[in-house]
């Protein structure tokens, strides 16, 4: 039962991340291709907007817990901003490095870097730090 619940939370978090990610990615393309901003700046702007979508969905749906959270909404937002800034930095730097090192198109590089950052950085921090439940704190 506990494993099933963990899988459901993981899937909800991925759907939330996907929604924020699609917002982010589409806006990045728009800003770069239509408004002609450099892709590094587009990633910074689009990542911020995608982050707002992701935070809202995570807080209200994906990580929502009946036992409550271990942090206040303001603390969660502060932590979330820290994670997002780290995520945006990793995505921007990774995309730039792939583009410079092997001349990989920024759109493809961004998708590759996003998957690494999403599973290896964002999800663990969201689950165990930003949206940690009160119940998880009590069991430790």
PDB file of C-alpha atoms in Angstrom:
ATOM      1  CA  UNK A   1       0.000   0.000   0.000  1.00  0.00           C
ATOM      2  CA  UNK A   2       2.796   2.426   0.918  1.00  0.00           C
ATOM      3  CA  UNK A   3       4.675   1.597  -2.287  1.00  0.00           C
ATOM      4  CA  UNK A   4       1.504   2.197  -4.334  1.00  0.00           C
ATOM      5  CA  UNK A   5       1.014   5.582  -2.659  1.00  0.00           C
ATOM      6  CA  UNK A   6       4.644   6.517  -3.418  1.00  0.00           C
ATOM      7  CA  UNK A   7       4.141   5.587  -7.069  1.00  0.00           C
ATOM      8  CA  UNK A   8       0.966   7.671  -7.270  1.00  0.00           C
ATOM      9  CA  UNK A   9       2.745  10.678  -5.719  1.00  0.00           C
ATOM     10  CA  UNK A  10       5.647  10.204  -8.129  1.00  0.00           C
ATOM     11  CA  UNK A  11       3.276  10.074 -11.129  1.00  0.00           C
ATOM     12  CA  UNK A  12       1.355  13.142  -9.957  1.00  0.00           C
ATOM     13  CA  UNK A  13       4.632  15.008  -9.440  1.00  0.00           C
ATOM     14  CA  UNK A  14       5.744  14.033 -12.942  1.00  0.00           C
ATOM     15  CA  UNK A  15       2.452  15.246 -14.419  1.00  0.00           C
ATOM     16  CA  UNK A  16       2.835  18.497 -12.491  1.00  0.00           C
ATOM     17  CA  UNK A  17       6.428  18.833 -13.679  1.00  0.00           C
ATOM     18  CA  UNK A  18       5.328  18.007 -17.233  1.00  0.00           C
ATOM     19  CA  UNK A  19       2.680  20.756 -17.123  1.00  0.00           C
ATOM     20  CA  UNK A  20       5.171  23.287 -15.798  1.00  0.00           C
ATOM     21  CA  UNK A  21       7.759  21.956 -18.234  1.00  0.00           C
ATOM     22  CA  UNK A  22       5.494  22.283 -21.256  1.00  0.00           C
ATOM     23  CA  UNK A  23       4.666  25.847 -20.241  1.00  0.00           C
ATOM     24  CA  UNK A  24       8.379  26.495 -19.798  1.00  0.00           C
ATOM     25  CA  UNK A  25       9.432  24.843 -23.073  1.00  0.00           C
ATOM     26  CA  UNK A  26       6.730  26.455 -25.231  1.00  0.00           C
ATOM     27  CA  UNK A  27       7.471  29.875 -23.779  1.00  0.00           C
ATOM     28  CA  UNK A  28      11.223  29.342 -24.330  1.00  0.00           C
ATOM     29  CA  UNK A  29      10.593  28.584 -28.021  1.00  0.00           C
ATOM     30  CA  UNK A  30       8.309  31.611 -28.337  1.00  0.00           C
ATOM     31  CA  UNK A  31      10.777  33.972 -26.680  1.00  0.00           C
ATOM     32  CA  UNK A  32      13.719  32.646 -28.698  1.00  0.00           C
ATOM     33  CA  UNK A  33      12.160  32.088 -32.107  1.00  0.00           C
ATOM     34  CA  UNK A  34       9.516  34.828 -32.220  1.00  0.00           C
ATOM     35  CA  UNK A  35      10.922  37.546 -29.931  1.00  0.00           C
ATOM     36  CA  UNK A  36      14.554  36.683 -30.799  1.00  0.00           C
ATOM     37  CA  UNK A  37      15.908  36.607 -27.252  1.00  0.00           C
ATOM     38  CA  UNK A  38      19.061  34.556 -26.712  1.00  0.00           C
ATOM     39  CA  UNK A  39      18.043  31.079 -25.562  1.00  0.00           C
ATOM     40  CA  UNK A  40      19.834  31.449 -22.215  1.00  0.00           C
ATOM     41  CA  UNK A  41      17.627  34.456 -21.342  1.00  0.00           C
ATOM     42  CA  UNK A  42      14.551  32.695 -22.705  1.00  0.00           C
ATOM     43  CA  UNK A  43      15.262  29.751 -20.402  1.00  0.00           C
ATOM     44  CA  UNK A  44      15.539  32.071 -17.400  1.00  0.00           C
ATOM     45  CA  UNK A  45      12.202  33.742 -18.131  1.00  0.00           C
ATOM     46  CA  UNK A  46      10.302  30.645 -19.207  1.00  0.00           C
ATOM     47  CA  UNK A  47      11.694  28.656 -16.275  1.00  0.00           C
ATOM     48  CA  UNK A  48      10.269  31.198 -13.867  1.00  0.00           C
ATOM     49  CA  UNK A  49       6.772  31.009 -15.380  1.00  0.00           C
ATOM     50  CA  UNK A  50       6.926  27.209 -15.608  1.00  0.00           C
ATOM     51  CA  UNK A  51       8.029  27.161 -11.974  1.00  0.00           C
ATOM     52  CA  UNK A  52       4.920  29.054 -10.890  1.00  0.00           C
ATOM     53  CA  UNK A  53       2.718  26.516 -12.677  1.00  0.00           C
ATOM     54  CA  UNK A  54       4.691  23.637 -11.141  1.00  0.00           C
ATOM     55  CA  UNK A  55       4.589  25.046  -7.577  1.00  0.00           C
ATOM     56  CA  UNK A  56       0.847  25.549  -7.718  1.00  0.00           C
ATOM     57  CA  UNK A  57       0.148  22.049  -8.998  1.00  0.00           C
ATOM     58  CA  UNK A  58       2.610  20.454  -6.562  1.00  0.00           C
ATOM     59  CA  UNK A  59       1.232  22.234  -3.522  1.00  0.00           C
ATOM     60  CA  UNK A  60      -2.449  21.877  -4.324  1.00  0.00           C
ATOM     61  CA  UNK A  61      -2.434  18.428  -5.875  1.00  0.00           C
ATOM     62  CA  UNK A  62       0.703  16.297  -6.344  1.00  0.00           C
ATOM     63  CA  UNK A  63       2.179  16.432  -2.835  1.00  0.00           C
ATOM     64  CA  UNK A  64      -1.050  17.352  -1.008  1.00  0.00           C
ATOM     65  CA  UNK A  65      -1.178  15.388   2.230  1.00  0.00           C
ATOM     66  CA  UNK A  66      -3.995  15.006   4.743  1.00  0.00           C
ATOM     67  CA  UNK A  67      -1.544  15.195   7.652  1.00  0.00           C
ATOM     68  CA  UNK A  68      -0.349  18.604   6.481  1.00  0.00           C
ATOM     69  CA  UNK A  69       3.044  19.889   5.528  1.00  0.00           C
ATOM     70  CA  UNK A  70       6.105  20.286   7.721  1.00  0.00           C
ATOM     71  CA  UNK A  71       6.589  23.842   6.416  1.00  0.00           C
ATOM     72  CA  UNK A  72       4.331  26.857   6.028  1.00  0.00           C
ATOM     73  CA  UNK A  73       3.301  27.966   2.531  1.00  0.00           C
ATOM     74  CA  UNK A  74       5.829  30.819   2.736  1.00  0.00           C
ATOM     75  CA  UNK A  75       8.620  28.411   3.725  1.00  0.00           C
ATOM     76  CA  UNK A  76       7.591  26.087   0.911  1.00  0.00           C
ATOM     77  CA  UNK A  77       7.665  28.931  -1.581  1.00  0.00           C
ATOM     78  CA  UNK A  78      11.105  30.029  -0.377  1.00  0.00           C
ATOM     79  CA  UNK A  79      12.422  26.472  -0.641  1.00  0.00           C
ATOM     80  CA  UNK A  80      10.743  26.010  -4.008  1.00  0.00           C
ATOM     81  CA  UNK A  81      12.365  29.186  -5.334  1.00  0.00           C
ATOM     82  CA  UNK A  82      15.737  27.849  -4.226  1.00  0.00           C
ATOM     83  CA  UNK A  83      15.134  24.579  -6.037  1.00  0.00           C
ATOM     84  CA  UNK A  84      13.872  26.366  -9.148  1.00  0.00           C
ATOM     85  CA  UNK A  85      16.869  28.702  -9.217  1.00  0.00           C
ATOM     86  CA  UNK A  86      19.155  25.686  -8.963  1.00  0.00           C
ATOM     87  CA  UNK A  87      17.149  23.899 -11.636  1.00  0.00           C
ATOM     88  CA  UNK A  88      17.138  26.868 -14.016  1.00  0.00           C
ATOM     89  CA  UNK A  89      20.878  27.313 -13.505  1.00  0.00           C
ATOM     90  CA  UNK A  90      21.566  23.643 -14.213  1.00  0.00           C
ATOM     91  CA  UNK A  91      19.297  23.685 -17.283  1.00  0.00           C
ATOM     92  CA  UNK A  92      20.788  26.893 -18.683  1.00  0.00           C
ATOM     93  CA  UNK A  93      24.376  25.829 -18.064  1.00  0.00           C
ATOM     94  CA  UNK A  94      23.818  22.280 -19.291  1.00  0.00           C
ATOM     95  CA  UNK A  95      22.052  23.400 -22.455  1.00  0.00           C
ATOM     96  CA  UNK A  96      24.761  25.972 -23.132  1.00  0.00           C
ATOM     97  CA  UNK A  97      27.572  23.463 -22.539  1.00  0.00           C
ATOM     98  CA  UNK A  98      26.009  20.855 -24.839  1.00  0.00           C
ATOM     99  CA  UNK A  99      25.543  23.516 -27.495  1.00  0.00           C
ATOM    100  CA  UNK A 100      29.126  24.798 -27.168  1.00  0.00           C
ATOM    101  CA  UNK A 101      30.834  21.420 -26.736  1.00  0.00           C
ATOM    102  CA  UNK A 102      29.102  19.384 -29.433  1.00  0.00           C
ATOM    103  CA  UNK A 103      27.027  22.012 -31.264  1.00  0.00           C
ATOM    104  CA  UNK A 104      23.821  20.296 -30.199  1.00  0.00           C
ATOM    105  CA  UNK A 105      20.694  22.274 -31.063  1.00  0.00           C
ATOM    106  CA  UNK A 106      19.525  24.064 -27.910  1.00  0.00           C
ATOM    107  CA  UNK A 107      16.007  22.562 -28.187  1.00  0.00           C
ATOM    108  CA  UNK A 108      17.335  18.994 -28.105  1.00  0.00           C
ATOM    109  CA  UNK A 109      19.971  19.769 -25.501  1.00  0.00           C
ATOM    110  CA  UNK A 110      17.339  21.345 -23.290  1.00  0.00           C
ATOM    111  CA  UNK A 111      15.176  18.197 -23.413  1.00  0.00           C
ATOM    112  CA  UNK A 112      18.143  15.996 -22.474  1.00  0.00           C
ATOM    113  CA  UNK A 113      19.251  18.252 -19.639  1.00  0.00           C
ATOM    114  CA  UNK A 114      15.665  18.650 -18.399  1.00  0.00           C
ATOM    115  CA  UNK A 115      15.221  14.923 -17.896  1.00  0.00           C
ATOM    116  CA  UNK A 116      18.444  14.643 -15.906  1.00  0.00           C
ATOM    117  CA  UNK A 117      17.652  17.680 -13.750  1.00  0.00           C
ATOM    118  CA  UNK A 118      14.021  16.645 -13.249  1.00  0.00           C
ATOM    119  CA  UNK A 119      14.697  13.160 -11.898  1.00  0.00           C
ATOM    120  CA  UNK A 120      18.029  13.725 -10.228  1.00  0.00           C
ATOM    121  CA  UNK A 121      17.560  17.172  -8.693  1.00  0.00           C
ATOM    122  CA  UNK A 122      13.983  18.503  -8.711  1.00  0.00           C
ATOM    123  CA  UNK A 123      11.921  15.494  -7.655  1.00  0.00           C
ATOM    124  CA  UNK A 124      14.002  14.428  -4.648  1.00  0.00           C
ATOM    125  CA  UNK A 125      14.168  17.995  -3.323  1.00  0.00           C
ATOM    126  CA  UNK A 126      10.449  18.605  -3.886  1.00  0.00           C
ATOM    127  CA  UNK A 127       9.448  15.402  -2.130  1.00  0.00           C
ATOM    128  CA  UNK A 128      11.862  15.407   0.798  1.00  0.00           C
ATOM    129  CA  UNK A 129      12.365  19.114   1.433  1.00  0.00           C
ATOM    130  CA  UNK A 130       9.872  21.519  -0.151  1.00  0.00           C
ATOM    131  CA  UNK A 131       6.625  19.553   0.246  1.00  0.00           C
ATOM    132  CA  UNK A 132       7.638  17.215   3.049  1.00  0.00           C
ATOM    133  CA  UNK A 133       4.599  16.087   5.015  1.00  0.00           C
ATOM    134  CA  UNK A 134       4.170  16.504   8.767  1.00  0.00           C
ATOM    135  CA  UNK A 135       3.762  12.735   8.966  1.00  0.00           C
ATOM    136  CA  UNK A 136       7.222  12.211   7.404  1.00  0.00           C
ATOM    137  CA  UNK A 137       8.768  14.524   9.990  1.00  0.00           C
ATOM    138  CA  UNK A 138       7.057  12.699  12.873  1.00  0.00           C
ATOM    139  CA  UNK A 139       8.276   9.275  11.686  1.00  0.00           C
ATOM    140  CA  UNK A 140      11.939  10.359  11.758  1.00  0.00           C
TER     141      UNK A 140
END
